[in-house]
């Protein structure tokens, strides 16, 4: 049996149009809140459109009509059934100082895996350079690292003495920020290669870091090295590690050994944490970029290495405190509220 | 399954959702070509946005060249990363390119998109675009049952084609002012409604809705074939139907079926 389609359409059209209007208004402003009467009306119209769709599916095969109603019901379904428990506006301060460190601690295992991969790379790079100094061009394929550390230090200190360290620092800082954030996003995205890409990226960065460190320490230029790297590296290197932590969390969900859930559910469970971590990394890298361009490039005699090292140590200590204790009081407060 | 589905032709990727009310609905998923064209539109918008941004930052160069270059770098980065995220969040799953192509990013369960889903599917473009021009993402999309690239898999999203949202124009086909000779035989008209299934009825209706798009020869052949099919299913007295064309006969049949 086929329903009287023309009569059906003319009877139901006003309700569909009303529902379409409500949906358009709702979609134009994601934060719009409906009053009680509007919610009741939306629910009624949704149920009516659903019933119409059921009728069309059962009694008629008019494809355009079915498609029209399916699209309408589909749009409304997302709003009716996807309602959050409470509409919360995003608070950047609370997110950075509470959610970000809490997420980091909750996912600490992935961070340890990332640190291990980078440490292995460091060990490999340092050993390779010390055992086979001829491998330096392969381990450190950058022009500014090819010269001997002593010569490099002399160049940098001479430039500082003649106040030649100036230059486009703003551009350099912006370049560092955007470049490092891109690398962090890559470290995260490579998590979709079951984590292999992320681990390789960390290992290769570790090789470079280990080789540079071994080169300067072996040449007796430890103070310059620490003073040069620590002010920005204290934030930059942990940032890359946290981005890789996010990638490894994705990889963990893909492999899914610890969770008896289908792939979609596993990914759904970790994605908010992954996004929180990469967002926090972006903020950290803005700071690291500013420090590297405006502070790290100044050397003795302009800035004593002791001051630079002290600055880096303070940063590192604050970062450790931030990740260890950030958001703990908020979490305890939330637990107390829940227990009441 | 609806009988009409057997007339859908080649493989038709759809997202099917069953609501708690017991209603099942399905949405067509976007194909790689329409997504590619949407991406080209977005790339053009990005290029235009970057050009406008560079004009503005060049003006800052009058104050400080360093500041102008720094802001230009940051703006370009923010636009290239943030454009799709901002658009898809604000327009509920649509960028300008997707709007033009009638596509929409949707949660795989049909629910409202969460911000984390929008962010992750766009950040993973980095890996989807490897080694160049979205080759990896394209291969994964073609292999995926629901047309998902890696970013969609991670975000639990799909891209649905929701462009056509026009009510069917039955008034172009069904006109109650026209005389319908088949209605002169109510018992045969009732038998027609009983014997013709929804899928066969839809064929006639769709042929009439699209008749203006057909070549004259194809139009004559199609309606001849449909009319002879309906005549075999329920024969009407020859004297009433011999004087009307095949197209008019199909029109009368559809009128009986869809308008009581």
XYZ file of C-alpha atoms in Angstrom:
600
model
C 0.000 0.000 0.000
C 1.239 3.485 -0.852
C 0.244 6.532 1.176
C -1.428 9.537 -0.392
C 1.839 11.361 -0.841
C 0.482 14.706 -1.966
C -1.960 14.978 0.929
C 0.726 13.734 3.299
C 3.220 16.375 2.187
C 0.760 19.243 2.332
C -0.331 18.205 5.847
C 3.176 17.760 7.248
C 5.066 20.492 5.388
C 4.442 23.241 8.017
C 5.894 21.047 10.770
C 8.975 20.186 8.707
C 9.552 23.819 7.845
C 9.224 24.817 11.492
C 11.712 22.131 12.516
C 14.120 23.185 9.774
C 13.929 26.803 10.979
C 14.651 25.784 14.579
C 17.606 23.664 13.486
C 19.078 26.441 11.350
C 18.903 28.870 14.292
C 20.505 26.295 16.582
C 23.298 25.464 14.141
C 24.150 29.119 13.577
C 25.059 29.571 17.251
C 26.559 26.519 18.998
C 26.186 28.226 22.405
C 22.531 29.207 21.942
C 20.358 27.927 24.801
C 16.716 27.118 24.167
C 14.060 27.869 26.740
C 11.824 25.100 28.069
C 8.973 25.747 25.624
C 11.366 25.676 22.680
C 12.887 22.383 23.853
C 9.414 20.868 24.209
C 8.444 22.075 20.734
C 11.704 20.791 19.214
C 11.158 17.386 20.770
C 7.593 17.249 19.486
C 8.623 18.250 15.959
C 11.486 15.739 15.999
C 9.148 12.929 17.026
C 6.653 13.969 14.367
C 9.331 14.032 11.640
C 10.611 10.638 12.850
C 7.095 9.205 12.625
C 6.746 10.670 9.110
C 10.029 9.055 8.131
C 8.807 5.711 9.463
C 5.586 6.106 7.391
C 7.510 6.975 4.244
C 9.877 4.039 4.788
C 6.967 1.654 5.228
C 4.394 2.841 2.733
C 6.161 4.827 0.087
C 9.406 4.599 -1.789
C 9.669 8.199 -2.969
C 13.414 8.672 -2.645
C 13.629 12.486 -2.526
C 11.063 12.554 0.227
C 12.948 9.913 2.197
C 16.228 11.747 1.745
C 14.682 15.041 2.818
C 13.223 13.528 5.980
C 16.357 11.520 6.773
C 18.475 14.671 6.594
C 16.026 16.593 8.767
C 15.754 13.824 11.371
C 19.545 13.305 11.271
C 20.249 16.976 11.986
C 17.777 17.075 14.859
C 18.887 13.727 16.295
C 22.369 15.168 16.941
C 20.914 18.077 18.924
C 18.333 16.026 20.877
C 20.551 13.110 21.835
C 23.962 14.807 21.849
C 23.170 17.283 24.631
C 25.976 17.731 27.124
C 25.243 17.344 30.830
C 25.745 21.057 31.212
C 26.701 23.718 28.723
C 30.105 24.905 29.895
C 31.922 27.770 28.256
C 35.606 27.200 27.696
C 37.824 28.713 30.368
C 41.428 28.980 29.068
C 42.904 29.611 32.536
C 41.272 26.581 34.128
C 42.068 24.446 31.097
C 45.793 25.277 31.130
C 46.440 25.229 34.877
C 44.082 22.385 35.800
C 43.052 20.153 32.903
C 46.417 20.096 31.122
C 48.645 18.941 34.035
C 45.944 16.526 35.293
C 45.782 14.944 31.841
C 49.569 14.721 31.698
C 49.651 12.823 35.004
C 46.777 10.523 34.017
C 48.659 9.483 30.865
C 52.154 9.313 32.426
C 52.972 5.879 30.962
C 52.976 7.215 27.398
C 55.300 10.016 28.540
C 57.743 7.467 30.002
C 57.767 5.554 26.696
C 58.546 8.804 24.854
C 61.340 9.762 27.259
C 62.833 6.271 26.891
C 62.858 6.539 23.086
C 64.566 9.927 23.229
C 67.086 8.782 25.862
C 67.982 5.770 23.721
C 68.547 8.129 20.806
C 70.736 10.388 22.993
C 72.771 7.413 24.121
C 73.191 6.198 20.562
C 74.163 9.659 19.244
C 76.653 10.329 22.039
C 78.262 6.884 21.789
C 78.495 7.034 17.989
C 80.178 10.466 18.055
C 82.678 9.526 20.767
C 83.527 6.118 19.288
C 83.627 7.334 15.683
C 84.267 11.141 15.453
C 84.288 10.806 11.660
C 80.535 10.184 11.789
C 79.856 13.821 12.846
C 78.708 14.985 9.371
C 76.162 12.141 9.325
C 74.967 12.564 12.919
C 74.821 16.376 12.776
C 74.037 17.342 9.184
C 73.767 21.073 9.971
C 76.298 23.656 8.789
C 76.482 25.544 12.102
C 77.283 22.318 14.008
C 80.036 21.144 11.653
C 82.715 23.473 13.029
C 84.558 22.562 16.244
C 82.745 23.517 19.499
C 85.641 25.735 20.606
C 85.463 27.718 17.349
C 81.695 28.020 17.634
C 81.932 29.325 21.205
C 84.598 31.822 20.146
C 82.390 33.041 17.279
C 79.318 33.439 19.497
C 81.203 35.222 22.282
C 82.970 37.510 19.835
C 79.634 38.439 18.243
C 78.219 39.132 21.711
C 81.231 41.277 22.623
C 80.714 43.397 19.511
C 76.932 43.535 20.033
C 76.312 41.681 16.770
C 73.766 39.302 18.220
C 70.987 41.665 17.230
C 68.932 41.043 14.097
C 65.354 40.135 13.367
C 64.611 38.514 16.716
C 60.850 38.849 16.369
C 60.880 36.995 13.052
C 63.245 34.376 14.489
C 60.988 33.896 17.490
C 57.875 33.532 15.314
C 59.702 31.066 13.085
C 60.739 28.974 16.111
C 57.222 28.942 17.556
C 55.499 27.919 14.346
C 58.186 25.417 13.342
C 58.213 23.698 16.737
C 54.427 23.555 16.894
C 54.399 21.964 13.421
C 56.936 19.362 14.589
C 54.800 18.689 17.673
C 51.693 18.196 15.543
C 53.693 15.795 13.361
C 54.807 13.858 16.462
C 51.158 13.593 17.489
C 49.864 12.668 14.033
C 52.497 9.985 13.547
C 50.847 8.195 16.452
C 48.426 6.922 13.791
C 51.294 4.786 12.429
C 50.804 2.614 15.550
C 53.330 4.885 17.244
C 56.265 3.840 15.050
C 56.611 7.253 13.425
C 56.441 9.037 16.792
C 59.104 6.785 18.319
C 61.364 7.224 15.279
C 60.954 11.001 15.430
C 61.897 11.018 19.125
C 64.818 8.682 18.556
C 66.226 10.800 15.701
C 65.889 14.008 17.774
C 67.586 12.162 20.639
C 70.477 11.179 18.347
C 71.089 14.837 17.424
C 70.797 16.024 21.035
C 73.133 13.269 22.285
C 75.728 13.925 19.569
C 75.736 17.715 20.168
C 76.032 17.212 23.921
C 78.903 14.706 23.543
C 80.681 17.004 21.052
C 80.606 20.086 23.329
C 81.292 18.217 26.599
C 84.208 16.348 25.004
C 85.628 19.694 23.827
C 85.310 21.144 27.368
C 82.532 23.602 26.431
C 79.888 22.305 28.871
C 79.125 25.718 30.385
C 78.408 27.262 26.974
C 76.277 24.248 25.957
C 74.130 24.266 29.096
C 73.844 28.048 29.033
C 72.844 27.939 25.369
C 70.346 25.047 25.515
C 68.834 25.132 28.989
C 66.870 28.424 28.922
C 64.695 27.359 25.999
C 65.367 23.599 26.021
C 63.952 23.297 29.546
C 60.540 23.976 28.005
C 61.054 23.022 24.353
C 62.296 19.454 24.872
C 59.537 18.557 27.393
C 57.025 20.068 24.932
C 58.128 17.727 22.157
C 57.984 14.861 24.650
C 54.429 15.794 25.687
C 53.377 16.034 22.011
C 54.840 12.575 21.494
C 52.997 11.436 24.612
C 49.791 12.486 22.830
C 50.836 10.522 19.724
C 51.650 7.461 21.794
C 48.247 7.675 23.529
C 46.643 7.514 20.071
C 48.901 4.584 19.209
C 47.894 2.842 22.443
C 44.219 3.216 21.517
C 44.912 1.858 18.019
C 46.714 -1.179 19.396
C 44.146 -1.375 22.194
C 45.663 -4.158 24.257
C 44.551 -2.717 27.575
C 40.940 -2.022 26.669
C 38.227 -4.504 25.744
C 36.417 -1.985 23.538
C 35.999 -1.632 19.775
C 38.451 0.682 17.971
C 36.010 3.586 17.641
C 35.242 3.584 21.368
C 38.916 3.314 22.283
C 39.786 6.331 20.157
C 36.751 8.235 21.424
C 37.966 7.673 24.983
C 41.445 9.129 24.420
C 40.854 11.956 21.917
C 39.928 14.640 24.512
C 43.195 13.926 26.390
C 45.185 14.030 23.140
C 43.700 17.407 22.197
C 44.317 18.813 25.682
C 47.974 17.755 25.565
C 48.672 19.208 22.110
C 46.934 22.463 23.075
C 49.125 22.741 26.174
C 52.212 22.004 24.093
C 51.365 24.892 21.746
C 51.265 27.309 24.700
C 54.574 25.987 26.048
C 56.226 26.362 22.660
C 55.192 30.004 22.382
C 57.129 30.629 25.605
C 60.106 28.527 24.397
C 60.208 30.465 21.115
C 60.317 33.812 22.936
C 63.079 32.632 25.274
C 65.174 31.125 22.481
C 65.048 34.248 20.316
C 65.299 36.928 22.981
C 67.404 35.255 25.697
C 69.262 32.090 24.627
C 71.163 33.823 21.826
C 72.940 36.183 24.244
C 76.233 34.786 25.542
C 79.150 35.920 27.676
C 80.304 38.615 28.106
C 76.798 40.107 27.660
C 75.079 37.501 29.836
C 77.009 35.289 32.274
C 76.454 31.587 31.690
C 75.663 31.155 35.388
C 72.676 33.499 34.992
C 71.437 31.653 31.925
C 71.819 28.278 33.634
C 70.058 29.554 36.749
C 67.194 30.865 34.602
C 66.907 27.490 32.866
C 66.959 25.619 36.179
C 64.203 27.826 37.585
C 62.107 27.184 34.474
C 62.699 23.449 34.723
C 61.797 23.377 38.416
C 58.599 25.330 37.774
C 57.714 22.976 34.937
C 58.219 19.930 37.164
C 56.067 21.536 39.872
C 53.443 22.472 37.277
C 53.129 18.935 35.949
C 53.383 17.327 39.393
C 50.904 19.462 41.295
C 48.925 21.503 38.739
C 45.180 20.943 39.127
C 45.500 18.700 42.169
C 43.574 21.010 44.515
C 40.818 21.369 41.918
C 40.613 17.598 41.571
C 40.361 17.164 45.347
C 37.639 19.807 45.464
C 35.716 18.023 42.729
C 36.070 14.705 44.599
C 34.775 16.339 47.794
C 31.807 17.820 45.912
C 31.007 14.437 44.397
C 31.240 12.649 47.773
C 28.654 15.058 49.203
C 15.374 -3.133 4.087
C 13.188 -0.947 1.936
C 12.351 -2.557 -1.437
C 13.430 0.618 -3.203
C 16.996 -0.025 -2.099
C 17.249 -2.701 -4.763
C 16.982 0.086 -7.333
C 19.881 2.112 -5.962
C 22.353 0.834 -8.502
C 26.064 0.683 -7.755
C 27.622 0.631 -4.287
C 26.114 3.465 -2.267
C 28.048 4.268 0.955
C 25.644 5.380 3.639
C 25.764 6.028 7.348
C 22.844 4.235 8.967
C 21.698 5.260 12.431
C 18.946 3.681 14.515
C 17.461 6.126 17.026
C 16.183 5.169 20.497
C 12.689 5.856 19.098
C 13.214 2.865 16.807
C 13.536 4.931 13.631
C 16.361 4.051 11.268
C 17.684 6.698 8.932
C 20.647 6.737 6.654
C 22.702 9.561 5.231
C 24.775 9.324 2.055
C 28.513 9.588 2.661
C 30.619 11.962 0.597
C 32.764 10.429 -2.111
C 36.466 11.170 -2.601
C 35.837 13.430 -5.602
C 33.416 15.796 -3.858
C 35.734 15.930 -0.848
C 38.674 16.714 -3.114
C 36.784 19.562 -4.786
C 35.763 20.910 -1.364
C 39.414 20.790 -0.351
C 40.398 22.734 -3.495
C 37.845 25.420 -2.615
C 39.245 25.568 0.927
C 42.801 25.840 -0.372
C 41.727 28.775 -2.540
C 40.093 30.442 0.469
C 43.263 29.890 2.504
C 45.397 31.413 -0.248
C 43.087 34.422 -0.420
C 43.056 34.800 3.388
C 46.851 34.611 3.516
C 47.161 37.199 0.755
C 44.863 39.600 2.620
C 46.781 38.987 5.853
C 50.088 39.707 4.123
C 48.755 43.015 2.763
C 47.788 44.058 6.299
C 51.092 42.925 7.830
C 53.052 44.682 5.077
C 51.539 47.938 6.307
C 52.997 47.142 9.740
C 56.384 47.042 8.002
C 56.273 50.856 7.960
C 56.643 50.730 11.751
C 58.981 47.712 12.071
C 60.029 45.212 9.419
C 60.855 42.592 12.060
C 57.447 42.928 13.723
C 55.689 42.787 10.356
C 57.491 39.560 9.351
C 56.898 37.954 12.751
C 53.166 38.716 12.693
C 52.980 37.553 9.079
C 54.541 34.174 9.992
C 52.232 33.695 12.969
C 49.129 34.752 11.021
C 49.895 32.403 8.143
C 50.419 29.545 10.580
C 47.236 30.363 12.523
C 45.183 30.574 9.318
C 46.536 27.312 7.871
C 45.967 25.357 11.105
C 42.938 27.174 12.462
C 40.797 27.764 9.358
C 39.232 24.304 9.158
C 38.974 23.943 12.938
C 37.233 27.295 13.364
C 34.873 26.785 10.411
C 33.908 23.220 11.299
C 33.287 24.162 14.924
C 31.318 27.317 14.223
C 29.316 25.944 11.267
C 28.775 22.515 12.815
C 30.974 20.459 10.513
C 31.273 22.698 7.467
C 34.094 24.696 5.914
C 33.464 27.037 2.983
C 34.434 24.242 0.580
C 32.106 21.780 2.265
C 29.295 24.349 2.180
C 29.765 24.816 -1.545
C 29.777 21.051 -2.121
C 26.919 20.349 0.305
C 29.046 18.238 2.653
C 29.091 18.133 6.437
C 31.389 16.474 8.980
C 29.285 14.402 11.364
C 29.858 12.317 14.436
C 29.795 8.664 13.430
C 26.817 8.096 15.752
C 24.935 11.069 14.347
C 25.466 13.088 17.527
C 26.626 16.674 17.792
C 30.315 17.210 17.001
C 32.559 17.766 20.001
C 35.406 20.284 19.822
C 38.019 17.560 20.390
C 36.702 15.675 17.338
C 36.999 18.750 15.143
C 40.537 19.447 16.363
C 41.902 15.925 16.021
C 40.502 15.309 12.521
C 42.134 18.519 11.334
C 45.470 18.068 13.107
C 45.795 14.603 11.604
C 45.772 16.152 8.128
C 49.536 16.259 8.730
C 49.730 12.501 8.399
C 46.825 12.145 5.927
C 48.578 14.469 3.496
C 51.736 12.323 3.406
C 53.670 11.867 1.170
C 51.885 14.551 -0.903
C 48.380 15.678 -1.939
C 46.554 13.553 0.649
C 47.759 10.306 -0.910
C 47.807 8.333 2.347
C 44.478 9.799 3.484
C 42.965 9.045 0.064
C 44.088 5.420 0.135
C 42.733 4.945 3.669
C 39.475 6.675 2.635
C 38.995 4.344 -0.328
C 39.741 1.283 1.805
C 37.441 2.414 4.625
C 33.858 1.134 4.640
C 32.596 4.530 5.764
C 34.910 6.684 3.660
C 37.094 7.823 6.553
C 40.630 9.167 6.303
C 42.954 8.734 9.315
C 41.733 11.983 10.890
C 38.141 10.792 10.639
C 39.039 7.430 12.148
C 40.710 9.089 15.130
C 37.911 11.622 15.586
C 35.074 9.136 15.016
C 33.700 11.333 12.290
C 32.380 10.865 8.762
C 31.702 13.334 5.975
C 28.090 13.134 4.851
C 26.533 14.612 1.723
C 23.626 16.680 3.034
C 23.348 19.183 0.242
C 19.937 18.383 -1.179
C 17.388 19.605 1.295
C 14.481 20.426 -0.963
C 11.053 18.958 -0.541
C 10.009 16.743 -3.451
C 7.978 18.728 -6.032
C 5.110 16.317 -6.593
C 2.910 19.132 -7.905
C 4.905 18.899 -11.148
C 3.579 15.367 -11.655
C 0.319 15.010 -9.772
C -2.362 17.414 -10.872
C -5.885 16.806 -9.635
C -7.402 19.069 -12.317
C -6.345 16.586 -15.007
C -8.861 13.900 -16.028
C -7.543 10.416 -15.225
C -9.285 7.701 -17.293
C -8.008 4.939 -14.965
C -10.078 6.362 -12.098
C -13.202 5.464 -14.100
C -12.554 1.869 -12.987
C -12.289 2.015 -9.180
C -11.970 -1.768 -8.778
C -9.008 -1.878 -11.211
C -7.444 1.185 -9.569
C -7.680 -0.602 -6.195
C -6.066 -3.680 -7.724
C -3.296 -1.473 -9.126
C -2.556 -0.094 -5.643
C -2.559 -3.627 -4.282
C -0.275 -5.175 -6.892
C 2.243 -2.441 -7.573
C 4.954 -2.407 -4.927
C 6.686 0.722 -3.594
C 9.800 0.125 -5.709
C 7.836 -0.161 -8.961
C 5.810 2.896 -8.012
C 8.945 4.875 -7.348
C 10.294 4.029 -10.794
C 7.285 5.627 -12.428
C 7.394 8.675 -10.168
C 11.102 9.245 -10.677
C 10.769 8.850 -14.435
C 8.092 11.562 -14.443
C 10.094 13.885 -12.174
C 13.125 13.624 -14.444
C 11.429 13.404 -17.814
C 12.597 16.844 -18.906
C 16.222 15.741 -18.496
C 15.859 12.869 -20.989
C 16.643 12.838 -24.702
C 13.382 12.563 -26.772
C 14.163 9.005 -27.978
C 15.165 7.809 -24.517
C 12.054 9.442 -23.050
C 9.745 7.633 -25.485
C 11.541 4.284 -24.940
C 11.494 4.608 -21.133
C 7.801 5.422 -20.873
C 6.932 2.709 -23.403
C 8.751 0.158 -21.271
C 7.155 1.400 -18.026
C 3.660 1.573 -19.511
C 3.854 -1.969 -20.877
C 5.074 -3.167 -17.453
C 2.138 -1.535 -15.630
C -0.295 -2.802 -18.302
C 0.908 -6.360 -17.772
C 0.524 -6.048 -14.000
C -3.075 -4.739 -14.141
C -4.783 -4.606 -17.549
C -7.345 -1.817 -18.030
C -10.055 -1.914 -20.769
C -8.352 -1.292 -24.129
C -10.878 1.346 -25.256
C -9.910 3.564 -22.280
C -6.167 3.367 -22.664
C -5.571 2.986 -26.385
C -6.027 6.714 -27.055
C -3.490 7.982 -24.483
C 0.270 8.061 -24.856
C 2.584 5.807 -22.839
C 3.801 8.802 -20.824
C 0.238 9.830 -20.018
C -0.538 6.235 -19.025
C 2.388 6.191 -16.573
C 1.279 9.567 -15.253
C -2.220 8.198 -14.655
C -0.811 5.128 -12.893
C 1.386 7.262 -10.612
C -1.579 9.536 -9.910
C -3.650 6.532 -8.820
C -0.809 5.224 -6.657
C 0.284 8.414 -4.906
C -2.978 10.416 -4.725
C -6.093 8.784 -3.377
